Amino acid sequence: MSKNGNVYPHLPIVTLKIDGPPYPRLPDSLATFVTEGSDFYLNATDDVTIWGGDYLGCPDDATGSEVSSPLTIDGFAPYSAYPDSYNSLLSTWIEALGSTDEGSNPDSGGDAGQQIAIASYINPLGDPASWERLLTYDTQKVSVLVANVLNGPDYMVDESWKSVIDQAASQGKKILGYVRTGYLGVSQQQFTTRLGSHDLADWASQIEQDIDKWFELYGTSLGGIVFDEGWPECGPNNIYADLYAYINNYTKRKHHGVYTVLNPGSPIAQCFEDTMDTLLTFESSYETYTNSFVPNDWMPKDPRKIWHIIYKVPQDQIASVAALASSRKAGFLEMTDDDQPNPYDNLPNEAYMQAVIGAVPGGTPLIDDLAEVTSSSVVGLPSDAVVSSSDYSSVTLTWSSVENALGYAVYKDGVQVLELPASLTRATIGMIDPGTSGIAFEVRTILALGSGGSSRLISASTKSLPANGTNANVGFTQNGDTVVYKADVLVPYAFVRLFIGTKQPDIGIVHGWPIQAPGVTLGMDGQDTAYHEIVNYLVEGNDFYSGFYKYSGAWYETAKANADWSWTSIGVATQSQSGYTYTWNVPFAGTDAVASEYVIQGQGYAPLNNVFMGSLRHYSIL
């Protein structure tokens, strides 16, 4: 290369160990390797047939030595040492030679070949046809899918999701349950847990409870967990990387053989390399991927460690993007022609999907086995564990650290519900029914060796809800074009939404999003009818960003089909949460919204709850 003036040749001479382990079946090699100690010896062959033609070694008078003279080298340049254009040529060359390696070559077939992993946030009840297509695709090509019920597992089985999870498992696909990690509460957004906490221990508590809830609801059909909103920085003394590794080990110990993915959606530090089976390190547009891609500053041992998601990819660029991803050591790939704000809510058309499937060789995920656990839980330590607080659906325990502890296990009524690293001495146990009394908790210390201590039970209770249920102090004030809504939401939900209606005609069919009100009546013609509040505006988000939307779906009042969830952004309506109190500031200028006609809805991790305010009600035939 140096004699060439650092101009890269059209085809590689040597960038990988292409003959001998781990590449025993690569045909028609240009060279063979001999290993002696830490040295590799490259022996060029005299006559190699490639692509039906002859490749002859350089004549002796050009090289100044015999063809059989060995060239000693001390290693191989990593992919990162070469530009993408060169790596793309390398991928094409190896593929043309017909390699069927199952080693670390990212372009090989077999188990290690590039595969398709899809963040399939498509409601199977609303779009069953897309799931029918997903389930028919070759498992060696489309190997990983994601189930996202309500930013997590919710609190009860969703039968439509259970059906696709079971079917995917029967075909050998890995379908992963979605778990939020909120960037562990340390990002600019300062995300909170569902209970409104930024505390690292509370995030760890919620994450582990969501993991176990997924497997409680969907059993062994679930192939693993994808941990979204992953924080990509190691932290002081590797605290964040170590916590993700601890959560990964917890998952694999309790649910054997599962596959784990961490998604920061951005480059990630090498301290995370062994925290999960796969790391999703790119999640952005085709333009960014081709023009301003930022790689990790380290290369994975196996390309199946890396997953890239690229949206807004033109169909005629699918093959080139797949080759580019392969050169960047991305063993998993998702491409879609969809765009923001949600590129994952539908499946591209069949021609597009077949082009994606045809662009990858296929394989299977790499799942690391968990080493045997040699530690033991010692009952009764620490001795100062106490209930520090409780509310309607959760209890928080705190304790002092124990010398030489490897971690702490928390038990509820004799069943382990959490396990935390030694750096965390607090746990919040959620998803408890309001008004539950006499709950018995224990905190046990995990030690490598040792015994002693007697069982010490800590009794706790949760508050009972008021007579009017999970919402209280609901109301609004209007000042010009700005309307401020407030409500106390006493239990945590995956989503707390504000819907606003318009002045509807007394006669005529009403268009909008229907929210069913309590009670069903029997119509005069013998058909059941249900009362609905018809709304046309939505506010949804969090403290960091909350959008204001107008209904753009096709549903009308007398329609029997499911209403389509389709909303168009019309601006921002700020939302904030302080304790139980939610506050929304909504700009009414340019809308036909009626401030007094609104619904506050809580959904996920508790029974669906709608608080209707106003008088407009309409009915539809069930």
PDB file of N, CA and C in Angstrom, residues 293-355:
ATOM      1  N   PHE A 293     -22.595   9.900   8.424  1.00  0.00           N
ATOM      2  CA  PHE A 293     -22.585   8.788   9.372  1.00  0.00           C
ATOM      3  C   PHE A 293     -21.413   8.921  10.351  1.00  0.00           C
ATOM      4  N   VAL A 294     -21.694   8.723  11.628  1.00  0.00           N
ATOM      5  CA  VAL A 294     -20.650   8.737  12.657  1.00  0.00           C
ATOM      6  C   VAL A 294     -20.523   7.323  13.220  1.00  0.00           C
ATOM      7  N   PRO A 295     -19.395   6.650  13.009  1.00  0.00           N
ATOM      8  CA  PRO A 295     -19.254   5.271  13.481  1.00  0.00           C
ATOM      9  C   PRO A 295     -18.863   5.216  14.954  1.00  0.00           C
ATOM     10  N   ASN A 296     -18.990   4.021  15.537  1.00  0.00           N
ATOM     11  CA  ASN A 296     -18.363   3.786  16.833  1.00  0.00           C
ATOM     12  C   ASN A 296     -16.853   3.932  16.676  1.00  0.00           C
ATOM     13  N   ASP A 297     -16.159   4.231  17.750  1.00  0.00           N
ATOM     14  CA  ASP A 297     -14.694   4.319  17.678  1.00  0.00           C
ATOM     15  C   ASP A 297     -14.034   2.982  18.013  1.00  0.00           C
ATOM     16  N   TRP A 298     -14.800   1.886  17.851  1.00  0.00           N
ATOM     17  CA  TRP A 298     -14.292   0.526  18.072  1.00  0.00           C
ATOM     18  C   TRP A 298     -15.018  -0.399  17.103  1.00  0.00           C
ATOM     19  N   MET A 299     -14.430  -1.558  16.839  1.00  0.00           N
ATOM     20  CA  MET A 299     -15.037  -2.517  15.923  1.00  0.00           C
ATOM     21  C   MET A 299     -15.484  -3.749  16.706  1.00  0.00           C
ATOM     22  N   PRO A 300     -16.682  -4.258  16.440  1.00  0.00           N
ATOM     23  CA  PRO A 300     -17.176  -5.421  17.186  1.00  0.00           C
ATOM     24  C   PRO A 300     -16.457  -6.705  16.796  1.00  0.00           C
ATOM     25  N   LYS A 301     -16.445  -7.646  17.718  1.00  0.00           N
ATOM     26  CA  LYS A 301     -15.844  -8.955  17.430  1.00  0.00           C
ATOM     27  C   LYS A 301     -16.698  -9.730  16.428  1.00  0.00           C
ATOM     28  N   ASP A 302     -17.978  -9.471  16.406  1.00  0.00           N
ATOM     29  CA  ASP A 302     -18.910 -10.148  15.507  1.00  0.00           C
ATOM     30  C   ASP A 302     -19.886  -9.101  14.981  1.00  0.00           C
ATOM     31  N   PRO A 303     -20.166  -9.074  13.664  1.00  0.00           N
ATOM     32  CA  PRO A 303     -21.053  -8.041  13.123  1.00  0.00           C
ATOM     33  C   PRO A 303     -22.465  -8.110  13.676  1.00  0.00           C
ATOM     34  N   ARG A 304     -22.854  -9.273  14.222  1.00  0.00           N
ATOM     35  CA  ARG A 304     -24.198  -9.378  14.797  1.00  0.00           C
ATOM     36  C   ARG A 304     -24.330  -8.593  16.096  1.00  0.00           C
ATOM     37  N   LYS A 305     -23.254  -7.973  16.516  1.00  0.00           N
ATOM     38  CA  LYS A 305     -23.298  -7.069  17.661  1.00  0.00           C
ATOM     39  C   LYS A 305     -23.981  -5.750  17.309  1.00  0.00           C
ATOM     40  N   ILE A 306     -24.051  -5.391  15.996  1.00  0.00           N
ATOM     41  CA  ILE A 306     -24.487  -4.054  15.582  1.00  0.00           C
ATOM     42  C   ILE A 306     -25.751  -4.124  14.716  1.00  0.00           C
ATOM     43  N   TRP A 307     -26.699  -3.244  15.011  1.00  0.00           N
ATOM     44  CA  TRP A 307     -27.955  -3.110  14.255  1.00  0.00           C
ATOM     45  C   TRP A 307     -28.074  -1.654  13.823  1.00  0.00           C
ATOM     46  N   HIS A 308     -28.383  -1.440  12.538  1.00  0.00           N
ATOM     47  CA  HIS A 308     -28.632  -0.096  12.005  1.00  0.00           C
ATOM     48  C   HIS A 308     -30.052  -0.015  11.463  1.00  0.00           C
ATOM     49  N   ILE A 309     -30.759   1.063  11.775  1.00  0.00           N
ATOM     50  CA  ILE A 309     -32.077   1.362  11.208  1.00  0.00           C
ATOM     51  C   ILE A 309     -31.952   2.617  10.364  1.00  0.00           C
ATOM     52  N   ILE A 310     -32.327   2.499   9.085  1.00  0.00           N
ATOM     53  CA  ILE A 310     -32.253   3.640   8.169  1.00  0.00           C
ATOM     54  C   ILE A 310     -33.639   3.841   7.560  1.00  0.00           C
ATOM     55  N   TYR A 311     -34.214   5.002   7.757  1.00  0.00           N
ATOM     56  CA  TYR A 311     -35.517   5.271   7.169  1.00  0.00           C
ATOM     57  C   TYR A 311     -35.382   6.243   5.990  1.00  0.00           C
ATOM     58  N   LYS A 312     -36.469   6.328   5.234  1.00  0.00           N
ATOM     59  CA  LYS A 312     -36.523   7.166   4.023  1.00  0.00           C
ATOM     60  C   LYS A 312     -35.475   6.711   2.991  1.00  0.00           C
ATOM     61  N   VAL A 313     -35.316   5.399   2.852  1.00  0.00           N
ATOM     62  CA  VAL A 313     -34.375   4.842   1.865  1.00  0.00           C
ATOM     63  C   VAL A 313     -35.115   4.638   0.540  1.00  0.00           C
ATOM     64  N   PRO A 314     -34.655   5.257  -0.563  1.00  0.00           N
ATOM     65  CA  PRO A 314     -35.290   5.005  -1.863  1.00  0.00           C
ATOM     66  C   PRO A 314     -35.159   3.536  -2.245  1.00  0.00           C
ATOM     67  N   GLN A 315     -36.159   3.001  -2.901  1.00  0.00           N
ATOM     68  CA  GLN A 315     -36.140   1.580  -3.241  1.00  0.00           C
ATOM     69  C   GLN A 315     -34.958   1.223  -4.134  1.00  0.00           C
ATOM     70  N   ASP A 316     -34.572   2.120  -5.030  1.00  0.00           N
ATOM     71  CA  ASP A 316     -33.461   1.800  -5.929  1.00  0.00           C
ATOM     72  C   ASP A 316     -32.091   1.898  -5.246  1.00  0.00           C
ATOM     73  N   GLN A 317     -32.077   2.288  -3.965  1.00  0.00           N
ATOM     74  CA  GLN A 317     -30.817   2.377  -3.225  1.00  0.00           C
ATOM     75  C   GLN A 317     -30.684   1.280  -2.160  1.00  0.00           C
ATOM     76  N   ILE A 318     -31.640   0.362  -2.113  1.00  0.00           N
ATOM     77  CA  ILE A 318     -31.642  -0.662  -1.072  1.00  0.00           C
ATOM     78  C   ILE A 318     -30.369  -1.501  -1.102  1.00  0.00           C
ATOM     79  N   ALA A 319     -29.977  -1.996  -2.274  1.00  0.00           N
ATOM     80  CA  ALA A 319     -28.801  -2.864  -2.365  1.00  0.00           C
ATOM     81  C   ALA A 319     -27.532  -2.125  -1.953  1.00  0.00           C
ATOM     82  N   SER A 320     -27.399  -0.873  -2.378  1.00  0.00           N
ATOM     83  CA  SER A 320     -26.184  -0.135  -2.036  1.00  0.00           C
ATOM     84  C   SER A 320     -26.138   0.177  -0.540  1.00  0.00           C
ATOM     85  N   VAL A 321     -27.295   0.446   0.076  1.00  0.00           N
ATOM     86  CA  VAL A 321     -27.315   0.696   1.518  1.00  0.00           C
ATOM     87  C   VAL A 321     -26.975  -0.577   2.284  1.00  0.00           C
ATOM     88  N   ALA A 322     -27.477  -1.718   1.820  1.00  0.00           N
ATOM     89  CA  ALA A 322     -27.145  -2.981   2.479  1.00  0.00           C
ATOM     90  C   ALA A 322     -25.643  -3.252   2.411  1.00  0.00           C
ATOM     91  N   ALA A 323     -25.026  -2.991   1.249  1.00  0.00           N
ATOM     92  CA  ALA A 323     -23.582  -3.190   1.122  1.00  0.00           C
ATOM     93  C   ALA A 323     -22.810  -2.211   1.998  1.00  0.00           C
ATOM     94  N   LEU A 324     -23.293  -0.979   2.075  1.00  0.00           N
ATOM     95  CA  LEU A 324     -22.647   0.018   2.915  1.00  0.00           C
ATOM     96  C   LEU A 324     -22.738  -0.381   4.384  1.00  0.00           C
ATOM     97  N   ALA A 325     -23.916  -0.850   4.811  1.00  0.00           N
ATOM     98  CA  ALA A 325     -24.089  -1.306   6.192  1.00  0.00           C
ATOM     99  C   ALA A 325     -23.184  -2.483   6.504  1.00  0.00           C
ATOM    100  N   SER A 326     -23.028  -3.372   5.537  1.00  0.00           N
ATOM    101  CA  SER A 326     -22.144  -4.524   5.723  1.00  0.00           C
ATOM    102  C   SER A 326     -20.705  -4.072   5.901  1.00  0.00           C
ATOM    103  N   SER A 327     -20.284  -3.074   5.121  1.00  0.00           N
ATOM    104  CA  SER A 327     -18.914  -2.583   5.251  1.00  0.00           C
ATOM    105  C   SER A 327     -18.692  -1.897   6.595  1.00  0.00           C
ATOM    106  N   ARG A 328     -19.788  -1.454   7.210  1.00  0.00           N
ATOM    107  CA  ARG A 328     -19.695  -0.814   8.531  1.00  0.00           C
ATOM    108  C   ARG A 328     -19.925  -1.818   9.663  1.00  0.00           C
ATOM    109  N   LYS A 329     -19.860  -3.088   9.325  1.00  0.00           N
ATOM    110  CA  LYS A 329     -19.981  -4.184  10.290  1.00  0.00           C
ATOM    111  C   LYS A 329     -21.327  -4.179  11.009  1.00  0.00           C
ATOM    112  N   ALA A 330     -22.412  -3.881  10.284  1.00  0.00           N
ATOM    113  CA  ALA A 330     -23.761  -3.957  10.837  1.00  0.00           C
ATOM    114  C   ALA A 330     -24.373  -5.282  10.410  1.00  0.00           C
ATOM    115  N   GLY A 331     -24.469  -6.213  11.332  1.00  0.00           N
ATOM    116  CA  GLY A 331     -25.015  -7.532  11.031  1.00  0.00           C
ATOM    117  C   GLY A 331     -26.526  -7.555  10.976  1.00  0.00           C
ATOM    118  N   PHE A 332     -27.189  -6.540  11.562  1.00  0.00           N
ATOM    119  CA  PHE A 332     -28.642  -6.417  11.495  1.00  0.00           C
ATOM    120  C   PHE A 332     -28.989  -5.092  10.837  1.00  0.00           C
ATOM    121  N   LEU A 333     -30.052  -5.128  10.051  1.00  0.00           N
ATOM    122  CA  LEU A 333     -30.388  -3.963   9.242  1.00  0.00           C
ATOM    123  C   LEU A 333     -31.894  -3.850   9.114  1.00  0.00           C
ATOM    124  N   GLU A 334     -32.414  -2.629   9.255  1.00  0.00           N
ATOM    125  CA  GLU A 334     -33.793  -2.321   8.883  1.00  0.00           C
ATOM    126  C   GLU A 334     -33.774  -1.135   7.957  1.00  0.00           C
ATOM    127  N   MET A 335     -34.453  -1.291   6.816  1.00  0.00           N
ATOM    128  CA  MET A 335     -34.634  -0.188   5.878  1.00  0.00           C
ATOM    129  C   MET A 335     -36.118  -0.008   5.631  1.00  0.00           C
ATOM    130  N   THR A 336     -36.545   1.253   5.553  1.00  0.00           N
ATOM    131  CA  THR A 336     -37.942   1.555   5.265  1.00  0.00           C
ATOM    132  C   THR A 336     -38.012   2.833   4.458  1.00  0.00           C
ATOM    133  N   ASP A 337     -39.088   2.970   3.688  1.00  0.00           N
ATOM    134  CA  ASP A 337     -39.304   4.214   2.944  1.00  0.00           C
ATOM    135  C   ASP A 337     -40.168   5.177   3.732  1.00  0.00           C
ATOM    136  N   ASP A 338     -40.560   4.780   4.938  1.00  0.00           N
ATOM    137  CA  ASP A 338     -41.341   5.652   5.813  1.00  0.00           C
ATOM    138  C   ASP A 338     -40.436   6.743   6.393  1.00  0.00           C
ATOM    139  N   ASP A 339     -41.052   7.734   7.022  1.00  0.00           N
ATOM    140  CA  ASP A 339     -40.305   8.891   7.519  1.00  0.00           C
ATOM    141  C   ASP A 339     -40.832   9.260   8.894  1.00  0.00           C
ATOM    142  N   GLN A 340     -40.188  10.211   9.533  1.00  0.00           N
ATOM    143  CA  GLN A 340     -40.645  10.749  10.805  1.00  0.00           C
ATOM    144  C   GLN A 340     -42.039  11.374  10.636  1.00  0.00           C
ATOM    145  N   PRO A 341     -42.883  11.471  11.683  1.00  0.00           N
ATOM    146  CA  PRO A 341     -42.505  11.308  13.091  1.00  0.00           C
ATOM    147  C   PRO A 341     -42.483   9.873  13.585  1.00  0.00           C
ATOM    148  N   ASN A 342     -43.032   8.915  12.813  1.00  0.00           N
ATOM    149  CA  ASN A 342     -43.009   7.522  13.246  1.00  0.00           C
ATOM    150  C   ASN A 342     -42.735   6.630  12.044  1.00  0.00           C
ATOM    151  N   PRO A 343     -41.466   6.295  11.787  1.00  0.00           N
ATOM    152  CA  PRO A 343     -41.147   5.459  10.631  1.00  0.00           C
ATOM    153  C   PRO A 343     -41.409   3.973  10.849  1.00  0.00           C
ATOM    154  N   TYR A 344     -41.992   3.610  11.992  1.00  0.00           N
ATOM    155  CA  TYR A 344     -42.143   2.200  12.342  1.00  0.00           C
ATOM    156  C   TYR A 344     -43.597   1.747  12.438  1.00  0.00           C
ATOM    157  N   ASP A 345     -44.540   2.609  12.047  1.00  0.00           N
ATOM    158  CA  ASP A 345     -45.948   2.275  12.247  1.00  0.00           C
ATOM    159  C   ASP A 345     -46.588   1.600  11.048  1.00  0.00           C
ATOM    160  N   ASN A 346     -45.822   1.349   9.998  1.00  0.00           N
ATOM    161  CA  ASN A 346     -46.359   0.573   8.877  1.00  0.00           C
ATOM    162  C   ASN A 346     -45.235  -0.190   8.197  1.00  0.00           C
ATOM    163  N   LEU A 347     -45.607  -1.150   7.381  1.00  0.00           N
ATOM    164  CA  LEU A 347     -44.652  -1.976   6.650  1.00  0.00           C
ATOM    165  C   LEU A 347     -44.595  -1.509   5.200  1.00  0.00           C
ATOM    166  N   PRO A 348     -43.380  -1.333   4.628  1.00  0.00           N
ATOM    167  CA  PRO A 348     -43.300  -0.934   3.222  1.00  0.00           C
ATOM    168  C   PRO A 348     -44.007  -1.940   2.315  1.00  0.00           C
ATOM    169  N   ASN A 349     -44.308  -1.509   1.099  1.00  0.00           N
ATOM    170  CA  ASN A 349     -45.018  -2.393   0.166  1.00  0.00           C
ATOM    171  C   ASN A 349     -44.183  -3.639  -0.145  1.00  0.00           C
ATOM    172  N   GLU A 350     -44.828  -4.632  -0.743  1.00  0.00           N
ATOM    173  CA  GLU A 350     -44.180  -5.933  -0.906  1.00  0.00           C
ATOM    174  C   GLU A 350     -42.963  -5.872  -1.825  1.00  0.00           C
ATOM    175  N   ALA A 351     -43.018  -5.086  -2.878  1.00  0.00           N
ATOM    176  CA  ALA A 351     -41.858  -4.973  -3.783  1.00  0.00           C
ATOM    177  C   ALA A 351     -40.656  -4.419  -3.024  1.00  0.00           C
ATOM    178  N   TYR A 352     -40.906  -3.440  -2.184  1.00  0.00           N
ATOM    179  CA  TYR A 352     -39.827  -2.856  -1.381  1.00  0.00           C
ATOM    180  C   TYR A 352     -39.249  -3.895  -0.432  1.00  0.00           C
ATOM    181  N   MET A 353     -40.130  -4.616   0.278  1.00  0.00           N
ATOM    182  CA  MET A 353     -39.658  -5.622   1.234  1.00  0.00           C
ATOM    183  C   MET A 353     -38.877  -6.735   0.547  1.00  0.00           C
ATOM    184  N   GLN A 354     -39.318  -7.156  -0.640  1.00  0.00           N
ATOM    185  CA  GLN A 354     -38.593  -8.209  -1.351  1.00  0.00           C
ATOM    186  C   GLN A 354     -37.215  -7.718  -1.790  1.00  0.00           C
ATOM    187  N   ALA A 355     -37.100  -6.441  -2.109  1.00  0.00           N
ATOM    188  CA  ALA A 355     -35.788  -5.890  -2.452  1.00  0.00           C
ATOM    189  C   ALA A 355     -34.870  -5.905  -1.234  1.00  0.00           C
TER     190      ALA A 355
END
